[in-house]
Short mmCIF file of C-alpha atoms (C1' of nucleotides) in Angstrom, two decimals:
data_model
loop_
_atom_site.label_atom_id
_atom_site.label_comp_id
_atom_site.label_asym_id
_atom_site.label_seq_id
_atom_site.Cartn_x
_atom_site.Cartn_y
_atom_site.Cartn_z
CA MET A 1 0.01 0.02 0.05
CA LEU A 2 1.19 3.42 0.77
CA ASP A 3 4.65 4.12 2.12
CA GLN A 4 3.63 5.13 5.62
CA SER A 5 7.30 5.83 6.83
CA SER A 6 7.65 8.50 4.10
CA THR A 7 4.70 10.11 5.37
CA LEU A 8 5.63 10.83 8.80
CA CYS A 9 5.64 14.58 8.97
CA LEU A 10 8.28 16.33 10.81
CA LYS A 11 7.20 18.95 13.07
CA SER A 12 9.87 21.07 11.97
CA SER A 13 8.15 21.90 8.86
CA THR A 14 4.65 21.65 10.22
CA THR A 15 2.71 21.25 13.34
CA TRP A 16 1.24 18.18 12.03
CA ALA A 17 2.49 14.98 13.43
CA ARG A 18 1.63 13.08 10.32
CA VAL A 19 0.48 14.13 6.90
CA CYS A 20 -2.08 12.64 4.75
CA ASP A 21 -0.59 9.58 2.70
CA THR A 22 -2.50 10.72 -0.20
CA CYS A 23 -2.42 14.37 -0.69
CA ARG A 24 0.58 14.92 1.64
CA SER A 25 -0.67 18.38 2.39
CA ALA A 26 -3.07 18.02 5.12
CA PRO A 27 -2.86 16.58 8.52
CA CYS A 28 -4.11 13.00 8.69
CA THR A 29 -7.37 12.53 10.86
CA ILE A 30 -8.33 8.99 9.64
CA TYR A 31 -6.66 5.66 9.70
CA CYS A 32 -7.86 3.28 7.02
CA ARG A 33 -7.14 -0.34 8.08
CA PRO A 34 -7.42 -2.11 4.90
CA ASP A 35 -5.43 0.51 3.05
CA ALA A 36 -3.00 0.70 6.03
CA ALA A 37 -3.26 4.58 5.17
CA TYR A 38 -3.49 7.61 6.98
CA LEU A 39 -5.80 10.08 5.43
CA CYS A 40 -7.14 13.56 5.85
CA THR A 41 -10.76 14.07 5.88
CA ALA A 42 -10.93 15.43 2.45
CA CYS A 43 -9.03 12.47 0.88
CA ASP A 44 -10.97 9.94 2.97
CA ALA A 45 -14.13 11.58 1.67
CA ARG A 46 -12.90 11.54 -1.93
CA ILE A 47 -11.62 7.84 -1.77
CA HIS A 48 -14.26 6.36 0.52
CA ALA A 49 -17.35 8.35 -0.63
CA ALA A 50 -16.56 7.80 -4.21
CA ASN A 51 -17.40 4.06 -3.97
CA LYS A 52 -19.96 2.96 -1.57
CA LEU A 53 -18.69 -0.54 -1.62
CA GLN A 54 -15.10 0.62 -0.48
CA SER A 55 -16.65 2.93 2.08
CA SER A 56 -18.83 0.15 3.59
CA GLN A 57 -16.05 -2.38 3.54
CA HIS A 58 -13.04 -0.24 4.54
CA GLU A 59 -12.87 -0.13 8.14
CA ARG A 60 -11.49 3.24 9.24
CA VAL A 61 -10.85 4.84 12.68
CA TRP A 62 -9.79 8.29 13.92
CA VAL A 63 -6.13 8.97 14.52
CA CYS A 64 -5.17 9.29 17.96
CA GLU A 65 -5.76 12.92 19.08
CA ALA A 66 -2.82 13.01 21.26
CA CYS A 67 0.29 11.65 19.27
CA GLU A 68 -1.52 11.84 15.78
CA GLN A 69 0.53 9.10 14.60
CA ALA A 70 -1.19 6.03 15.41
CA PRO A 71 -4.74 4.81 14.87
CA ALA A 72 -6.99 5.36 17.91
CA ALA A 73 -7.73 2.29 19.92
CA PHE A 74 -9.98 3.66 22.67
CA ILE A 75 -12.10 6.69 23.30
CA CYS A 76 -11.88 8.44 26.54
CA LYS A 77 -15.40 9.65 27.22
CA ALA A 78 -14.03 12.15 29.75
CA ASP A 79 -11.67 13.71 27.50
CA ALA A 80 -13.86 13.03 24.38
CA ALA A 81 -10.62 12.04 22.72
CA SER A 82 -9.72 9.17 20.56
CA LEU A 83 -6.38 7.71 21.78
CA CYS A 84 -3.98 5.06 20.63
CA THR A 85 -3.00 2.33 22.99
CA THR A 86 0.19 4.15 23.92
CA CYS A 87 -1.33 7.55 24.64
CA ASP A 88 -4.15 5.96 26.42
CA ALA A 89 -1.88 4.13 28.75
CA ASP A 90 0.27 7.10 29.27
CA ILE A 91 -2.54 9.64 29.95
CA HIS A 92 -4.64 7.32 31.88
CA SER A 93 -2.10 6.04 34.24
CA ALA A 94 -0.94 9.58 35.14
CA ASN A 95 -3.19 9.86 38.22
CA PRO A 96 -6.03 8.05 39.95
CA LEU A 97 -8.51 10.54 38.61
CA ALA A 98 -7.28 9.85 35.09
CA ARG A 99 -7.48 6.16 35.66
CA ARG A 100 -11.29 6.67 36.50
CA HIS A 101 -11.79 7.98 32.97
CA HIS A 102 -14.38 5.74 31.26
CA ARG A 103 -12.82 4.48 27.90
CA VAL A 104 -14.28 2.38 25.20
CA PRO A 105 -12.80 0.68 22.44
CA VAL A 106 -12.88 2.57 19.50
CA MET A 107 -15.37 1.74 16.73
CA PRO A 108 -14.85 1.88 13.05
CA ILE A 109 -16.37 4.57 11.06
CA PRO A 110 -19.01 3.30 9.16
CA GLY A 111 -19.80 4.56 5.51
CA ALA A 112 -19.56 7.98 4.40
CA LEU A 113 -18.90 10.80 6.84
CA TYR A 114 -19.71 13.73 4.66
CA GLY A 115 -22.47 15.56 3.28
CA PRO A 116 -25.74 16.52 4.66
CA GLN A 117 -26.65 13.05 5.81
CA ALA A 118 -23.28 12.36 7.53
CA THR A 119 -23.39 10.59 10.65
CA ASP A 120 -21.96 12.33 13.71
CA PRO A 121 -18.41 10.84 13.31
CA ARG A 122 -18.08 10.70 17.19
CA SER A 123 -21.08 8.86 17.64
CA VAL A 124 -20.23 6.27 15.21
CA MET A 125 -17.08 5.79 17.10
CA GLY A 126 -18.93 4.39 19.79
CA LEU A 127 -19.75 7.49 21.84
CA GLY A 128 -23.29 8.11 22.82
CA VAL A 129 -24.17 11.55 22.14
CA GLU A 130 -25.07 11.87 25.76
CA SER A 131 -21.68 10.81 27.06
CA GLU A 132 -19.88 13.04 24.93
CA SER A 133 -19.57 15.64 27.47
CA GLY A 134 -15.97 16.97 27.83
CA PHE A 135 -14.74 17.47 24.53
CA LEU A 136 -17.58 19.08 22.98
CA SER A 137 -18.20 21.38 25.96
CA HIS A 138 -14.74 22.55 25.47
CA GLU A 139 -15.43 23.17 21.97
CA ALA A 140 -18.37 25.33 22.90
CA GLU A 141 -16.37 27.04 25.31
CA ASP A 142 -13.71 27.63 22.87
CA ALA A 143 -16.19 29.14 20.39
CA ILE A 144 -16.44 31.96 22.81
CA ASP A 145 -13.36 33.44 21.62
CA ASP A 146 -14.41 34.00 18.06
CA GLU A 147 -17.33 35.62 17.10
CA ASP A 148 -17.70 33.90 13.75
CA GLU A 149 -17.03 30.54 15.07
CA ASP A 150 -19.26 31.08 17.82
CA GLU A 151 -21.98 31.67 15.53
CA ALA A 152 -21.08 28.65 13.48
CA ALA A 153 -20.74 26.63 16.47
CA SER A 154 -24.25 27.94 17.77
CA TRP A 155 -25.79 26.52 14.56
CA LEU A 156 -24.13 23.30 14.95
CA LEU A 157 -25.45 23.08 18.41
CA PHE A 158 -28.77 23.93 17.76
CA ASP A 159 -28.94 21.17 15.15
CA ALA A 160 -27.74 18.96 17.78
CA LEU A 161 -30.73 19.36 20.02
CA PRO A 162 -32.16 16.10 20.85
CA LYS A 163 -35.75 16.68 20.41
CA ASN A 164 -36.69 14.53 23.33
CA SER A 165 -34.81 16.81 25.42
CA GLN A 166 -36.80 19.89 24.60
CA ASN A 167 -39.96 20.99 26.12
CA GLN A 168 -39.18 18.64 29.06
CA SER A 169 -40.23 19.74 32.54
CA GLY A 170 -37.24 19.85 34.83
CA LYS A 171 -35.04 19.93 31.65
CA GLU A 172 -36.80 22.88 30.38
CA ASN A 173 -34.19 25.15 31.33
CA GLY A 174 -31.42 23.23 29.71
CA PHE A 175 -30.10 21.08 32.22
CA LEU A 176 -30.33 17.64 33.44
CA PHE A 177 -29.80 17.13 36.99
CA ASN A 178 -29.06 13.33 37.40
CA GLY A 179 -26.53 13.85 40.02
CA GLU A 180 -24.69 10.73 39.11
CA GLY A 181 -21.71 10.04 37.06
CA GLY A 182 -18.02 10.68 36.97
CA ASP A 183 -16.14 13.69 37.61
CA ASP A 184 -14.08 13.54 34.68
CA GLU A 185 -16.18 15.88 32.47
CA TYR A 186 -16.13 18.26 35.26
CA LEU A 187 -12.41 17.96 35.36
CA GLU A 188 -12.04 18.62 31.89
CA PHE A 189 -14.36 21.30 31.87
CA MET A 190 -12.37 23.07 34.59
CA GLU A 191 -9.26 22.55 32.67
CA PHE A 192 -10.74 24.08 29.58
CA GLY A 193 -12.37 26.94 31.58
CA ASN A 194 -9.08 27.99 32.97
CA ASP A 195 -7.96 29.22 29.76
CA ASP A 196 -9.76 32.23 30.68
CA GLN A 197 -12.23 32.12 33.36
CA ALA A 198 -14.73 33.93 31.51
CA PRO A 199 -16.10 31.15 29.67
CA GLN A 200 -16.62 29.05 32.58
CA GLN A 201 -17.99 31.80 34.67
CA GLN A 202 -20.36 32.52 31.69
CA CYS A 203 -21.57 29.07 31.65
CA TYR A 204 -22.24 29.44 35.33
CA LYS A 205 -23.88 32.75 34.85
CA ALA A 206 -25.99 31.37 32.34
CA ALA A 207 -26.77 28.46 34.17
CA GLU A 208 -27.77 30.58 37.24
CA LYS A 209 -29.81 32.71 34.93
CA MET A 210 -31.97 29.76 34.02
CA TYR A 211 -31.89 28.27 37.39
CA GLY A 212 -33.19 31.33 39.10
CA GLY A 213 -30.26 32.62 40.70
CA GLY A 214 -31.22 35.95 39.73
CA ASP A 215 -29.16 38.94 40.70
CA ALA A 216 -26.48 38.12 42.70
CA ASP A 217 -23.41 38.84 44.44
CA SER A 218 -21.09 41.37 43.13
CA VAL A 219 -19.07 39.53 41.02
CA VAL A 220 -16.54 38.21 38.69
CA PRO A 221 -14.62 39.54 35.86
CA VAL A 222 -17.13 41.53 34.43
CA GLN A 223 -15.54 42.65 31.45
CA LYS A 224 -18.07 43.88 29.22
CA ASN A 225 -16.41 43.09 26.08
CA HIS A 226 -18.11 42.12 22.97
CA HIS A 227 -17.27 38.57 23.18
CA GLN A 228 -18.65 38.19 26.43
CA PHE A 229 -21.87 39.69 25.68
CA HIS A 230 -21.80 37.62 22.52
CA HIS A 231 -21.26 34.68 24.51
CA GLN A 232 -23.92 35.42 26.98
CA ASP A 233 -26.56 35.74 24.21
CA PHE A 234 -25.37 32.75 22.82
CA GLN A 235 -25.77 30.96 26.06
CA HIS A 236 -29.14 32.58 26.69
CA GLN A 237 -30.44 31.57 23.12
CA LYS A 238 -29.28 27.94 23.96
CA PHE A 239 -31.43 27.93 27.08
CA GLN A 240 -34.35 29.34 25.60
CA LEU A 241 -34.35 26.78 23.03
CA GLY A 242 -34.13 24.21 25.62
CA MET A 243 -30.80 22.81 25.02
CA GLU A 244 -30.25 19.80 26.82
CA TYR A 245 -27.37 19.72 29.27
CA HIS A 246 -26.01 16.57 30.51
CA GLU A 247 -24.90 16.42 33.89
CA THR A 248 -22.60 14.17 35.38
CA SER A 249 -21.48 14.93 38.71
CA HIS A 250 -18.89 15.49 40.60
CA ALA A 251 -16.22 16.16 43.10
CA ALA A 252 -14.20 19.02 42.25
CA GLY A 253 -10.37 18.94 41.87
CA GLY A 254 -8.10 16.50 40.06
CA TYR A 255 -5.57 17.03 37.49
CA GLY A 256 -4.04 19.47 39.74
CA TYR A 257 -5.95 22.16 38.29
CA PRO A 258 -7.20 24.61 40.74
CA PRO A 259 -10.97 24.34 41.40
CA LEU A 260 -12.33 27.82 40.43
CA SER A 261 -10.44 30.52 42.14
CA HIS A 262 -9.13 28.86 45.26
CA SER A 263 -6.35 26.76 45.24
CA VAL A 264 -3.50 28.82 43.95
CA SER A 265 -1.20 30.50 46.35
CA MET A 266 0.10 33.69 45.10
CA SER A 267 0.63 37.26 45.77
CA SER A 268 -2.52 39.31 45.76
CA LEU A 269 -0.62 41.46 43.15
CA GLU A 270 -0.67 38.71 40.83
CA VAL A 271 -4.41 38.08 40.64
CA GLY A 272 -7.10 40.00 38.73
CA VAL A 273 -9.09 41.80 40.99
CA VAL A 274 -12.86 42.50 40.33
CA PRO A 275 -14.37 45.36 42.17
CA ASP A 276 -17.53 44.87 44.01
CA SER A 277 -18.85 47.85 42.43
CA THR A 278 -18.83 46.37 38.96
CA ARG A 279 -21.99 44.76 39.90
CA THR A 280 -24.52 46.49 37.64
CA ASP A 281 -26.24 43.64 35.43
CA ALA A 282 -27.91 41.02 37.04
CA SER A 283 -27.36 38.79 34.22
CA LEU A 284 -23.68 39.14 34.60
CA SER A 285 -23.53 38.46 38.13
CA HIS A 286 -22.35 35.40 39.68
CA PRO A 287 -24.34 34.21 42.59
CA ARG A 288 -22.47 32.45 45.33
CA PRO A 289 -23.20 29.06 44.79
CA SER A 290 -25.31 27.67 47.47
CA LYS A 291 -25.05 23.96 48.46
CA GLY A 292 -28.07 23.38 46.53
CA THR A 293 -26.52 24.72 43.38
CA ILE A 294 -22.84 23.50 43.61
CA ASP A 295 -23.59 20.64 41.54
CA LEU A 296 -24.98 22.76 38.92
CA PHE A 297 -21.58 24.45 38.72
CA SER A 298 -19.71 21.15 38.87
CA ASN A 299 -21.56 19.80 35.95
CA PRO A 300 -20.74 21.69 32.97
CA PRO A 301 -23.27 22.28 30.22
CA VAL A 302 -22.57 20.22 27.33
CA GLN A 303 -23.44 20.68 23.86
CA VAL A 304 -23.38 17.86 21.46
CA PRO A 305 -23.50 18.43 17.95
CA THR A 306 -24.82 15.54 16.02
CA GLN A 307 -23.74 16.83 12.82
CA LEU A 308 -19.96 17.86 13.26
CA ASN A 309 -18.14 17.44 10.22
CA PRO A 310 -14.68 15.91 10.34
CA MET A 311 -13.13 19.18 9.15
CA ASP A 312 -14.77 21.22 11.85
CA ARG A 313 -13.94 18.60 14.50
CA GLU A 314 -10.23 18.74 13.24
CA ALA A 315 -10.10 22.39 13.44
CA ARG A 316 -11.64 22.41 16.69
CA VAL A 317 -9.32 20.09 17.95
CA LEU A 318 -6.38 21.99 16.93
CA ARG A 319 -7.80 25.09 18.57
CA TYR A 320 -8.53 23.30 21.70
CA ARG A 321 -4.80 22.10 21.92
CA GLU A 322 -3.54 25.52 21.21
CA LYS A 323 -5.79 27.02 23.98
CA LYS A 324 -4.52 24.30 26.23
CA LYS A 325 -0.90 25.27 25.72
CA THR A 326 -1.64 28.87 26.41
CA ARG A 327 -4.23 28.43 29.27
CA LYS A 328 -3.55 30.53 32.57
CA PHE A 329 -4.30 29.69 35.97
CA GLU A 330 -4.78 32.95 37.54
CA LYS A 331 -6.65 33.36 40.60
CA THR A 332 -9.70 35.62 40.15
CA ILE A 333 -10.70 37.74 42.90
CA ARG A 334 -14.55 38.01 43.09
CA TYR A 335 -15.10 40.21 46.03
CA ALA A 336 -12.23 42.82 46.27
CA SER A 337 -13.87 44.08 49.60
CA ARG A 338 -13.33 40.81 51.09
CA LYS A 339 -9.78 40.67 49.72
CA ALA A 340 -8.92 44.07 51.11
CA TYR A 341 -10.52 43.08 54.49
CA ALA A 342 -8.82 39.94 54.68
CA GLU A 343 -5.34 41.79 54.09
CA THR A 344 -6.02 44.08 56.87
CA ARG A 345 -7.06 41.26 59.44
CA PRO A 346 -4.95 40.21 62.26
CA ARG A 347 -3.42 36.64 61.87
CA ILE A 348 -1.66 34.18 64.02
CA LYS A 349 0.33 31.82 62.00
CA GLY A 350 -1.21 32.65 58.96
CA ARG A 351 -4.71 32.02 60.15
CA PHE A 352 -7.11 34.70 60.96
CA ALA A 353 -7.38 35.59 64.44
CA LYS A 354 -10.04 37.41 66.49
CA ARG A 355 -9.72 41.08 66.50
CA THR A 356 -9.08 42.45 69.88
CA ASN A 357 -10.23 45.86 71.20
CA ALA A 358 -6.67 47.17 70.52
CA ASP A 359 -6.88 46.02 66.89
CA VAL A 360 -10.25 47.72 66.52
CA ASP A 361 -8.96 50.99 68.16
CA VAL A 362 -5.92 51.00 65.72
CA ASP A 363 -8.21 50.56 62.66
CA GLN A 364 -10.25 53.39 63.82
CA MET A 365 -7.20 55.70 64.25
CA PHE A 366 -5.49 54.42 61.10
CA PRO A 367 -7.90 53.15 58.76
CA THR A 368 -6.56 51.96 55.46
CA ASN A 369 -7.49 53.63 52.16
CA HIS A 370 -9.95 50.92 51.34
CA MET A 371 -11.75 51.22 54.49
CA VAL A 372 -11.85 55.01 54.33
CA GLN A 373 -13.19 55.07 50.64
CA GLY A 374 -16.31 53.36 51.69
CA GLY A 375 -16.17 50.98 54.44
CA TYR A 376 -15.70 47.45 54.06
CA GLY A 377 -18.48 46.96 51.64
CA ILE A 378 -17.27 48.83 48.66
CA VAL A 379 -13.80 48.93 47.39
CA PRO A 380 -12.72 51.04 44.69
CA SER A 381 -11.77 49.76 41.29
CA PHE A 382 -8.24 48.39 41.06
"C1'" DT B 1 18.64 -3.83 42.66
"C1'" DA B 2 16.04 -2.85 46.88
"C1'" DT B 3 15.53 -0.03 50.83
"C1'" DC B 4 15.98 4.03 53.75
"C1'" DA B 5 16.83 8.91 54.81
"C1'" DT B 6 16.49 13.49 53.29
"C1'" DG B 7 15.10 17.35 50.72
"C1'" DT B 8 11.84 19.78 47.57
"C1'" DC B 9 7.36 21.08 45.90
"C1'" DC B 10 2.75 21.91 46.19
"C1'" DA B 11 -2.38 21.54 47.33
"C1'" DA B 12 -5.37 21.64 51.11
"C1'" DA B 13 -6.66 23.14 55.44
"C1'" DC B 14 -7.12 26.43 58.94
"C1'" DC B 15 -8.87 30.72 60.98
"C1'" DA B 16 -12.61 35.11 61.82
"C1'" DC B 17 -15.67 37.96 60.02
"C1'" DA B 18 -18.13 41.28 56.70
"C1'" DA B 19 -20.94 41.01 53.13
"C1'" DA B 20 -24.15 38.50 50.34
"C1'" DC B 21 -27.94 35.45 50.22
"C1'" DC B 22 -32.01 33.18 51.82
"C1'" DT B 23 -36.28 32.66 54.31
"C1'" DA B 24 -40.25 33.61 57.02
"C1'" DG B 25 -43.48 36.78 58.89
"C1'" DT C 1 -46.00 43.05 46.03
"C1'" DA C 2 -42.65 45.15 48.98
"C1'" DC C 3 -40.09 45.30 53.00
"C1'" DT C 4 -37.73 43.80 57.35
"C1'" DA C 5 -35.42 40.84 60.54
"C1'" DG C 6 -32.74 37.14 61.54
"C1'" DG C 7 -30.30 33.18 60.27
"C1'" DT C 8 -26.94 30.93 57.06
"C1'" DT C 9 -23.35 30.74 53.71
"C1'" DT C 10 -19.48 32.44 51.11
"C1'" DG C 11 -15.11 34.34 50.28
"C1'" DT C 12 -10.82 36.19 51.61
"C1'" DG C 13 -4.92 35.50 52.54
"C1'" DG C 14 -0.72 33.92 55.22
"C1'" DT C 15 1.03 29.95 57.19
"C1'" DT C 16 1.41 25.30 58.38
"C1'" DT C 17 0.77 20.76 57.29
"C1'" DG C 18 1.23 16.35 54.99
"C1'" DG C 19 1.48 13.61 50.70
"C1'" DA C 20 3.90 12.85 46.69
"C1'" DC C 21 8.16 12.80 44.29
"C1'" DA C 22 13.15 12.83 43.39
"C1'" DT C 23 17.76 12.07 44.83
"C1'" DG C 24 21.62 9.96 47.10
"C1'" DA C 25 23.78 6.79 50.28
#
DNA sequence: TATCATGTCCAAACCACAAACCTAG
DNA sequence: TACTAGGTTTGTGGTTTGGACATGA
């Protein structure tokens, strides 16, 4: 068949790990077993769609999304990624949480993947639409950054709406609260959300919006830029349309990524501070998650396109990887007033200590600027 | 090669209390 | 419906702690 060794693409010339054996100008995404060939989606379409018999007989699988050099053997539902045996072993032996990821053997891609009747490539790989949480959620998050993509994604997502999920009481707001499942989706979500806390918070805000959180706490990075508004509208539309969100449950933590804004120890100078006074729009506010709603937050909304064509998928995977490389884990201060107050409080071995009368007297005599400017409640913008 | 001691790194826990939130009346 | 009072929950930062890991004897 084709000379595979010659097609290994050097990263020095391109970011692709392996190029298409046929056109040699695009990254491969599919491995055809009978041909022992790595193909890009376009060539796969051309070759296999041209001949129905060939299409039905040629067993193809996705290429490993991690190394991009070997055919996928498993699909990790948590990561929503197809992985070869080597990468699967590497990734899922990394830590106990990763070991808990539910993986299933990759299924061959049946028939043609292209055209209006195309099957959801991921579903045909053995991933039920419902179980596809992590990956597509990321994609949806990723879409936030780009208006055009955002719009495109929204259409994909709308198409993906399971009809039976619409108009269901209890799910009518777009969420399923099943309270069961693994935390992997959550972990991945957090991981992705950390690129820039905004997306994650937006999701939460949107969730709160439909969940009745209403006007809340002063909150969060409220940078009213166009993207965020756009995303907000986007989220809102999804809720209004009754998108079904799959909830899987879970405990926070894992992967070593900080749960929200709480675990990274760093100087207060390093964090982004959000003044309490930014609280102006209820729709932008971030309610403190009560015990009753914490699960809501820990279960990311998931959008599952049923018609995600391989090219889109490929592009999205690439964008996802890029974002993953550049993500930041900055702590976000949600309540500047609390921060200011915490910094002035007496401590004993780092722990907050009770204020003595002397402390109170000193504070009254030498109030800090923050305090002077409006008491503990409101802290001027940083 | 296996075991133990030592050092380093880092996430989680801890604390008090103002502010936000919730609920009942 | 709007308001109030009282109870509950959250978030904040510096230090300590303890587990994981690496290194050397």
